[in-house]
Amino acid sequence: DTEVTQTPKHLVMGMTNKKSLKCEQHMGHRAMYWYKQKAKKPPELMFVYSYEKLSINESVPSRFSPECPNSSLLNLHLHALQPEDSALYLCASSQTGQGRATEAFFGQGTRLTVV
Amino acid sequence: KNEVEQSPQNLTAQEGEFITINCSYSVGISALHWLQQHPGGGIVSLFMLSSGKKKHGRLIATINIQEKHSSLHITASHPRDSAVYICAVNWGGSEKLVFGKGTKLTVNP
């Protein structure tokens, strides 16, 4: 199984809603990532978890709250978002780097629209 | 400044043509990745390189560490190859990927 599964595929939410994006992998990878991608732009890193601990936070606003409940799951909790947060949210995983680069596997993404 | 530059930004080809997409980076890296993204979102990892050359089917990726340059070649291109191709690098020992802006490839039948 070389898949990273993201749910939901599409999400429309209001600015006062609370929602969560989910990501799952069963490749035994110990590094998991959230990226945000706006239309016609490259992905931008938001968070990195390594061995279920947050290792990188790219100064993301607190309305985005990541969670890694176990080595296979990664969540992104959303609260009080703004319309400019509408984007494709991509999850990825890799064997943990620990000082070396490893191949990243990406999910299909969740297309989020904030209204 | 750590930068990843891709060229061309857009590329249109006829089916069967040989295609080359280029990627240059500014400082030393530990690895370079070629990724493919189709309309609709999902990203597929094509290659991860730290030296030399790799081949998978009709795709070939090369990297020249001294010149800080990599190329992705597609032989006998097909309309299903139409996608955005993204070059990304790991700086030093970081797990963080730094992305180029992508090359949008359209292969016409």
PDB file of C-alpha atoms in Angstrom:
ATOM      1  CA  ASP A   1       0.000   0.000   0.000  1.00  0.00           C
ATOM      2  CA  THR A   2       1.700   3.171  -1.207  1.00  0.00           C
ATOM      3  CA  GLU A   3      -1.281   5.442  -0.739  1.00  0.00           C
ATOM      4  CA  VAL A   4      -1.858   8.530   1.286  1.00  0.00           C
ATOM      5  CA  THR A   5      -5.606   8.920   1.740  1.00  0.00           C
ATOM      6  CA  GLN A   6      -7.187  12.290   2.427  1.00  0.00           C
ATOM      7  CA  THR A   7     -10.782  12.985   3.415  1.00  0.00           C
ATOM      8  CA  PRO A   8     -12.904  14.733   2.498  1.00  0.00           C
ATOM      9  CA  LYS A   9     -12.019  15.435  -1.135  1.00  0.00           C
ATOM     10  CA  HIS A  10     -14.076  18.625  -1.142  1.00  0.00           C
ATOM     11  CA  LEU A  11     -15.187  20.833   1.741  1.00  0.00           C
ATOM     12  CA  VAL A  12     -17.227  24.010   1.829  1.00  0.00           C
ATOM     13  CA  MET A  13     -17.344  25.751   5.185  1.00  0.00           C
ATOM     14  CA  GLY A  14     -18.497  29.015   6.620  1.00  0.00           C
ATOM     15  CA  MET A  15     -16.220  31.394   8.448  1.00  0.00           C
ATOM     16  CA  THR A  16     -17.720  30.435  11.807  1.00  0.00           C
ATOM     17  CA  ASN A  17     -17.567  26.678  11.273  1.00  0.00           C
ATOM     18  CA  LYS A  18     -15.172  24.171  12.775  1.00  0.00           C
ATOM     19  CA  LYS A  19     -14.086  21.331  10.519  1.00  0.00           C
ATOM     20  CA  SER A  20     -11.245  18.835  10.260  1.00  0.00           C
ATOM     21  CA  LEU A  21      -9.220  17.426   7.404  1.00  0.00           C
ATOM     22  CA  LYS A  22      -7.935  13.893   7.761  1.00  0.00           C
ATOM     23  CA  CYS A  23      -4.937  12.096   6.309  1.00  0.00           C
ATOM     24  CA  GLU A  24      -3.974   8.448   6.670  1.00  0.00           C
ATOM     25  CA  GLN A  25      -1.041   6.323   5.496  1.00  0.00           C
ATOM     26  CA  HIS A  26      -0.058   2.725   6.203  1.00  0.00           C
ATOM     27  CA  MET A  27       3.454   2.717   4.786  1.00  0.00           C
ATOM     28  CA  GLY A  28       5.129   2.952   8.188  1.00  0.00           C
ATOM     29  CA  HIS A  29       6.285   6.483   7.446  1.00  0.00           C
ATOM     30  CA  ARG A  30       7.168   8.497  10.535  1.00  0.00           C
ATOM     31  CA  ALA A  31       7.163  11.953   8.920  1.00  0.00           C
ATOM     32  CA  MET A  32       3.894  13.558   7.815  1.00  0.00           C
ATOM     33  CA  TYR A  33       3.287  16.944   6.262  1.00  0.00           C
ATOM     34  CA  TRP A  34       0.532  19.462   5.534  1.00  0.00           C
ATOM     35  CA  TYR A  35       0.859  21.707   2.491  1.00  0.00           C
ATOM     36  CA  LYS A  36      -1.388  24.488   1.204  1.00  0.00           C
ATOM     37  CA  GLN A  37      -1.619  25.110  -2.523  1.00  0.00           C
ATOM     38  CA  LYS A  38      -3.312  28.082  -4.150  1.00  0.00           C
ATOM     39  CA  ALA A  39      -4.323  27.936  -7.808  1.00  0.00           C
ATOM     40  CA  LYS A  40      -1.411  27.922 -10.255  1.00  0.00           C
ATOM     41  CA  LYS A  41       1.131  28.144  -7.415  1.00  0.00           C
ATOM     42  CA  PRO A  42       3.478  25.525  -5.966  1.00  0.00           C
ATOM     43  CA  PRO A  43       2.607  23.908  -2.632  1.00  0.00           C
ATOM     44  CA  GLU A  44       3.619  25.789   0.524  1.00  0.00           C
ATOM     45  CA  LEU A  45       4.676  23.841   3.580  1.00  0.00           C
ATOM     46  CA  MET A  46       2.523  24.396   6.675  1.00  0.00           C
ATOM     47  CA  PHE A  47       3.529  21.734   9.215  1.00  0.00           C
ATOM     48  CA  VAL A  48       5.836  18.738   9.598  1.00  0.00           C
ATOM     49  CA  TYR A  49       5.378  15.969  12.149  1.00  0.00           C
ATOM     50  CA  SER A  50       8.269  13.639  12.860  1.00  0.00           C
ATOM     51  CA  TYR A  51       7.606  10.639  15.107  1.00  0.00           C
ATOM     52  CA  GLU A  52       4.225  12.140  16.025  1.00  0.00           C
ATOM     53  CA  LYS A  53       5.847  15.349  17.273  1.00  0.00           C
ATOM     54  CA  LEU A  54       5.488  18.712  15.572  1.00  0.00           C
ATOM     55  CA  SER A  55       8.928  19.521  14.160  1.00  0.00           C
ATOM     56  CA  ILE A  56       8.195  22.387  11.766  1.00  0.00           C
ATOM     57  CA  ASN A  57       5.490  25.070  11.911  1.00  0.00           C
ATOM     58  CA  GLU A  58       5.929  27.545   9.088  1.00  0.00           C
ATOM     59  CA  SER A  59       4.364  30.408  11.069  1.00  0.00           C
ATOM     60  CA  VAL A  60       0.874  29.223  10.220  1.00  0.00           C
ATOM     61  CA  PRO A  61      -2.033  31.178  11.787  1.00  0.00           C
ATOM     62  CA  SER A  62      -3.567  29.545  14.850  1.00  0.00           C
ATOM     63  CA  ARG A  63      -6.888  29.046  13.049  1.00  0.00           C
ATOM     64  CA  PHE A  64      -5.112  25.999  11.591  1.00  0.00           C
ATOM     65  CA  SER A  65      -4.371  23.406  14.266  1.00  0.00           C
ATOM     66  CA  PRO A  66      -2.562  20.179  13.351  1.00  0.00           C
ATOM     67  CA  GLU A  67      -2.798  16.958  15.294  1.00  0.00           C
ATOM     68  CA  CYS A  68      -0.996  13.634  14.916  1.00  0.00           C
ATOM     69  CA  PRO A  69      -2.868  11.092  17.081  1.00  0.00           C
ATOM     70  CA  ASN A  70      -0.686   8.178  15.945  1.00  0.00           C
ATOM     71  CA  SER A  71       1.933   7.290  13.377  1.00  0.00           C
ATOM     72  CA  SER A  72      -0.659   6.626  10.640  1.00  0.00           C
ATOM     73  CA  LEU A  73      -2.973   9.594  11.069  1.00  0.00           C
ATOM     74  CA  LEU A  74      -2.653  13.321  10.631  1.00  0.00           C
ATOM     75  CA  ASN A  75      -5.456  15.812  11.149  1.00  0.00           C
ATOM     76  CA  LEU A  76      -5.788  19.495  10.410  1.00  0.00           C
ATOM     77  CA  HIS A  77      -8.412  21.239  12.511  1.00  0.00           C
ATOM     78  CA  LEU A  78      -9.912  24.371  11.014  1.00  0.00           C
ATOM     79  CA  HIS A  79     -11.661  27.147  12.891  1.00  0.00           C
ATOM     80  CA  ALA A  80     -12.699  30.691  12.002  1.00  0.00           C
ATOM     81  CA  LEU A  81     -11.143  30.544   8.556  1.00  0.00           C
ATOM     82  CA  GLN A  82     -11.128  33.383   6.069  1.00  0.00           C
ATOM     83  CA  PRO A  83     -12.104  33.241   2.378  1.00  0.00           C
ATOM     84  CA  GLU A  84      -8.423  33.646   1.466  1.00  0.00           C
ATOM     85  CA  ASP A  85      -7.775  30.284   3.137  1.00  0.00           C
ATOM     86  CA  SER A  86      -9.623  28.608   0.281  1.00  0.00           C
ATOM     87  CA  ALA A  87      -7.079  26.327  -1.374  1.00  0.00           C
ATOM     88  CA  LEU A  88      -6.063  22.733  -2.011  1.00  0.00           C
ATOM     89  CA  TYR A  89      -4.687  21.175   1.179  1.00  0.00           C
ATOM     90  CA  LEU A  90      -2.244  18.370   0.536  1.00  0.00           C
ATOM     91  CA  CYS A  91      -0.980  15.788   2.970  1.00  0.00           C
ATOM     92  CA  ALA A  92       2.273  13.927   2.401  1.00  0.00           C
ATOM     93  CA  SER A  93       4.342  11.336   4.199  1.00  0.00           C
ATOM     94  CA  SER A  94       7.894  10.039   4.040  1.00  0.00           C
ATOM     95  CA  GLN A  95      10.268   7.881   6.004  1.00  0.00           C
ATOM     96  CA  THR A  96      11.596  10.271   8.566  1.00  0.00           C
ATOM     97  CA  GLY A  97      14.541  12.254   7.282  1.00  0.00           C
ATOM     98  CA  GLN A  98      16.727  12.329  10.373  1.00  0.00           C
ATOM     99  CA  GLY A  99      19.230  14.366   8.423  1.00  0.00           C
ATOM    100  CA  ARG A 100      18.649  12.754   5.047  1.00  0.00           C
ATOM    101  CA  ALA A 101      16.121  13.363   2.307  1.00  0.00           C
ATOM    102  CA  THR A 102      13.533  10.696   1.531  1.00  0.00           C
ATOM    103  CA  GLU A 103      10.850  10.276  -1.128  1.00  0.00           C
ATOM    104  CA  ALA A 104       7.558  11.973  -0.330  1.00  0.00           C
ATOM    105  CA  PHE A 105       4.167  10.415  -1.071  1.00  0.00           C
ATOM    106  CA  PHE A 106       1.271  12.808  -1.517  1.00  0.00           C
ATOM    107  CA  GLY A 107      -2.464  12.446  -1.074  1.00  0.00           C
ATOM    108  CA  GLN A 108      -5.036  13.644  -3.601  1.00  0.00           C
ATOM    109  CA  GLY A 109      -5.773  16.699  -1.514  1.00  0.00           C
ATOM    110  CA  THR A 110      -8.824  18.330   0.007  1.00  0.00           C
ATOM    111  CA  ARG A 111     -10.197  21.248  -1.970  1.00  0.00           C
ATOM    112  CA  LEU A 112     -11.422  23.708   0.652  1.00  0.00           C
ATOM    113  CA  THR A 113     -13.743  26.613  -0.039  1.00  0.00           C
ATOM    114  CA  VAL A 114     -14.448  29.112   2.740  1.00  0.00           C
ATOM    115  CA  VAL A 115     -17.614  31.133   2.239  1.00  0.00           C
TER     116      VAL A 115
ATOM    117  CA  LYS B   1      18.851  33.064  -1.284  1.00  0.00           C
ATOM    118  CA  ASN B   2      17.676  29.476  -1.702  1.00  0.00           C
ATOM    119  CA  GLU B   3      15.849  29.279  -4.997  1.00  0.00           C
ATOM    120  CA  VAL B   4      14.557  26.666  -7.401  1.00  0.00           C
ATOM    121  CA  GLU B   5      14.043  27.829 -10.965  1.00  0.00           C
ATOM    122  CA  GLN B   6      12.219  25.838 -13.629  1.00  0.00           C
ATOM    123  CA  SER B   7      12.022  26.347 -17.354  1.00  0.00           C
ATOM    124  CA  PRO B   8      10.010  26.601 -19.409  1.00  0.00           C
ATOM    125  CA  GLN B   9       6.908  27.731 -17.490  1.00  0.00           C
ATOM    126  CA  ASN B  10       4.654  26.405 -20.230  1.00  0.00           C
ATOM    127  CA  LEU B  11       5.357  23.835 -22.900  1.00  0.00           C
ATOM    128  CA  THR B  12       3.149  22.598 -25.722  1.00  0.00           C
ATOM    129  CA  ALA B  13       4.188  19.572 -27.753  1.00  0.00           C
ATOM    130  CA  GLN B  14       2.795  17.238 -30.366  1.00  0.00           C
ATOM    131  CA  GLU B  15       2.288  13.601 -29.490  1.00  0.00           C
ATOM    132  CA  GLY B  16       5.484  11.653 -29.992  1.00  0.00           C
ATOM    133  CA  GLU B  17       7.871  14.550 -29.389  1.00  0.00           C
ATOM    134  CA  PHE B  18      10.836  14.369 -27.011  1.00  0.00           C
ATOM    135  CA  ILE B  19      10.370  16.767 -24.118  1.00  0.00           C
ATOM    136  CA  THR B  20      12.865  18.334 -21.734  1.00  0.00           C
ATOM    137  CA  ILE B  21      12.076  20.319 -18.613  1.00  0.00           C
ATOM    138  CA  ASN B  22      14.893  22.007 -16.722  1.00  0.00           C
ATOM    139  CA  CYS B  23      15.485  22.828 -13.077  1.00  0.00           C
ATOM    140  CA  SER B  24      18.262  24.904 -11.517  1.00  0.00           C
ATOM    141  CA  TYR B  25      18.920  25.558  -7.860  1.00  0.00           C
ATOM    142  CA  SER B  26      21.100  28.035  -6.071  1.00  0.00           C
ATOM    143  CA  VAL B  27      22.889  26.193  -3.270  1.00  0.00           C
ATOM    144  CA  GLY B  28      23.876  22.665  -2.312  1.00  0.00           C
ATOM    145  CA  ILE B  29      21.106  20.145  -1.838  1.00  0.00           C
ATOM    146  CA  SER B  30      20.759  16.672  -0.389  1.00  0.00           C
ATOM    147  CA  ALA B  31      18.160  15.539  -2.930  1.00  0.00           C
ATOM    148  CA  LEU B  32      16.076  16.737  -5.859  1.00  0.00           C
ATOM    149  CA  HIS B  33      12.568  15.512  -6.625  1.00  0.00           C
ATOM    150  CA  TRP B  34      10.521  15.527  -9.807  1.00  0.00           C
ATOM    151  CA  LEU B  35       6.775  15.531  -9.169  1.00  0.00           C
ATOM    152  CA  GLN B  36       3.747  15.363 -11.445  1.00  0.00           C
ATOM    153  CA  GLN B  37       0.438  17.046 -10.738  1.00  0.00           C
ATOM    154  CA  HIS B  38      -2.643  16.489 -12.873  1.00  0.00           C
ATOM    155  CA  PRO B  39      -5.631  18.854 -12.887  1.00  0.00           C
ATOM    156  CA  GLY B  40      -7.711  18.004  -9.853  1.00  0.00           C
ATOM    157  CA  GLY B  41      -4.836  18.049  -7.449  1.00  0.00           C
ATOM    158  CA  GLY B  42      -2.972  14.901  -6.495  1.00  0.00           C
ATOM    159  CA  ILE B  43       0.816  14.954  -6.703  1.00  0.00           C
ATOM    160  CA  VAL B  44       2.783  11.898  -7.777  1.00  0.00           C
ATOM    161  CA  SER B  45       6.464  11.484  -7.036  1.00  0.00           C
ATOM    162  CA  LEU B  46       8.304  10.568 -10.239  1.00  0.00           C
ATOM    163  CA  PHE B  47      11.930  10.576  -9.115  1.00  0.00           C
ATOM    164  CA  MET B  48      14.166  11.403  -6.213  1.00  0.00           C
ATOM    165  CA  LEU B  49      17.794  12.033  -7.220  1.00  0.00           C
ATOM    166  CA  SER B  50      20.984  12.908  -5.436  1.00  0.00           C
ATOM    167  CA  SER B  51      23.342  12.089  -8.310  1.00  0.00           C
ATOM    168  CA  GLY B  52      23.475  10.649 -11.810  1.00  0.00           C
ATOM    169  CA  LYS B  53      20.475   9.481 -13.766  1.00  0.00           C
ATOM    170  CA  LYS B  54      17.285   7.517 -13.246  1.00  0.00           C
ATOM    171  CA  LYS B  55      14.881   6.011 -15.773  1.00  0.00           C
ATOM    172  CA  HIS B  56      11.321   4.804 -15.393  1.00  0.00           C
ATOM    173  CA  GLY B  57       9.475   3.842 -18.543  1.00  0.00           C
ATOM    174  CA  ARG B  58       9.483   6.841 -20.871  1.00  0.00           C
ATOM    175  CA  LEU B  59      10.740   9.197 -18.180  1.00  0.00           C
ATOM    176  CA  ILE B  60      14.397   9.986 -17.554  1.00  0.00           C
ATOM    177  CA  ALA B  61      15.772  12.310 -14.885  1.00  0.00           C
ATOM    178  CA  THR B  62      19.339  13.533 -14.673  1.00  0.00           C
ATOM    179  CA  ILE B  63      21.178  15.705 -12.216  1.00  0.00           C
ATOM    180  CA  ASN B  64      24.523  17.523 -12.401  1.00  0.00           C
ATOM    181  CA  ILE B  65      25.554  18.411  -8.871  1.00  0.00           C
ATOM    182  CA  GLN B  66      28.484  20.599  -9.940  1.00  0.00           C
ATOM    183  CA  GLU B  67      26.287  22.685 -12.239  1.00  0.00           C
ATOM    184  CA  LYS B  68      23.304  22.618  -9.820  1.00  0.00           C
ATOM    185  CA  HIS B  69      21.013  21.559 -12.615  1.00  0.00           C
ATOM    186  CA  SER B  70      18.556  18.758 -13.314  1.00  0.00           C
ATOM    187  CA  SER B  71      16.517  17.785 -16.351  1.00  0.00           C
ATOM    188  CA  LEU B  72      13.397  15.692 -16.778  1.00  0.00           C
ATOM    189  CA  HIS B  73      13.008  14.082 -20.193  1.00  0.00           C
ATOM    190  CA  ILE B  74       9.900  12.454 -21.616  1.00  0.00           C
ATOM    191  CA  THR B  75      10.377  10.289 -24.686  1.00  0.00           C
ATOM    192  CA  ALA B  76       7.543   9.577 -27.143  1.00  0.00           C
ATOM    193  CA  SER B  77       5.229  12.016 -25.374  1.00  0.00           C
ATOM    194  CA  HIS B  78       1.528  11.230 -25.124  1.00  0.00           C
ATOM    195  CA  PRO B  79      -1.532  13.379 -24.331  1.00  0.00           C
ATOM    196  CA  ARG B  80      -1.823  11.603 -20.961  1.00  0.00           C
ATOM    197  CA  ASP B  81       1.544  13.157 -20.036  1.00  0.00           C
ATOM    198  CA  SER B  82      -0.209  16.545 -19.943  1.00  0.00           C
ATOM    199  CA  ALA B  83       0.240  17.792 -16.403  1.00  0.00           C
ATOM    200  CA  VAL B  84       2.244  20.216 -14.299  1.00  0.00           C
ATOM    201  CA  TYR B  85       5.753  18.968 -13.574  1.00  0.00           C
ATOM    202  CA  ILE B  86       7.331  20.318 -10.415  1.00  0.00           C
ATOM    203  CA  CYS B  87      10.957  20.272  -9.332  1.00  0.00           C
ATOM    204  CA  ALA B  88      11.556  20.329  -5.573  1.00  0.00           C
ATOM    205  CA  VAL B  89      14.708  20.124  -3.469  1.00  0.00           C
ATOM    206  CA  ASN B  90      15.779  19.269   0.065  1.00  0.00           C
ATOM    207  CA  TRP B  91      18.368  21.723   1.360  1.00  0.00           C
ATOM    208  CA  GLY B  92      21.080  20.087   3.461  1.00  0.00           C
ATOM    209  CA  GLY B  93      19.576  17.505   5.805  1.00  0.00           C
ATOM    210  CA  SER B  94      16.158  19.126   5.995  1.00  0.00           C
ATOM    211  CA  GLU B  95      12.955  17.185   5.415  1.00  0.00           C
ATOM    212  CA  LYS B  96      11.426  20.396   4.081  1.00  0.00           C
ATOM    213  CA  LEU B  97      10.834  20.492   0.327  1.00  0.00           C
ATOM    214  CA  VAL B  98      11.356  23.762  -1.551  1.00  0.00           C
ATOM    215  CA  PHE B  99       9.365  23.814  -4.773  1.00  0.00           C
ATOM    216  CA  GLY B 100       9.898  25.348  -8.164  1.00  0.00           C
ATOM    217  CA  LYS B 101       6.942  27.084  -9.792  1.00  0.00           C
ATOM    218  CA  GLY B 102       6.209  24.159 -12.080  1.00  0.00           C
ATOM    219  CA  THR B 103       6.093  23.574 -15.817  1.00  0.00           C
ATOM    220  CA  LYS B 104       2.697  23.124 -17.410  1.00  0.00           C
ATOM    221  CA  LEU B 105       3.004  20.566 -20.197  1.00  0.00           C
ATOM    222  CA  THR B 106       0.309  20.103 -22.830  1.00  0.00           C
ATOM    223  CA  VAL B 107       0.721  17.285 -25.324  1.00  0.00           C
ATOM    224  CA  ASN B 108      -1.628  17.512 -28.280  1.00  0.00           C
ATOM    225  CA  PRO B 109      -2.736  14.443 -30.220  1.00  0.00           C
TER     226      PRO B 109
END
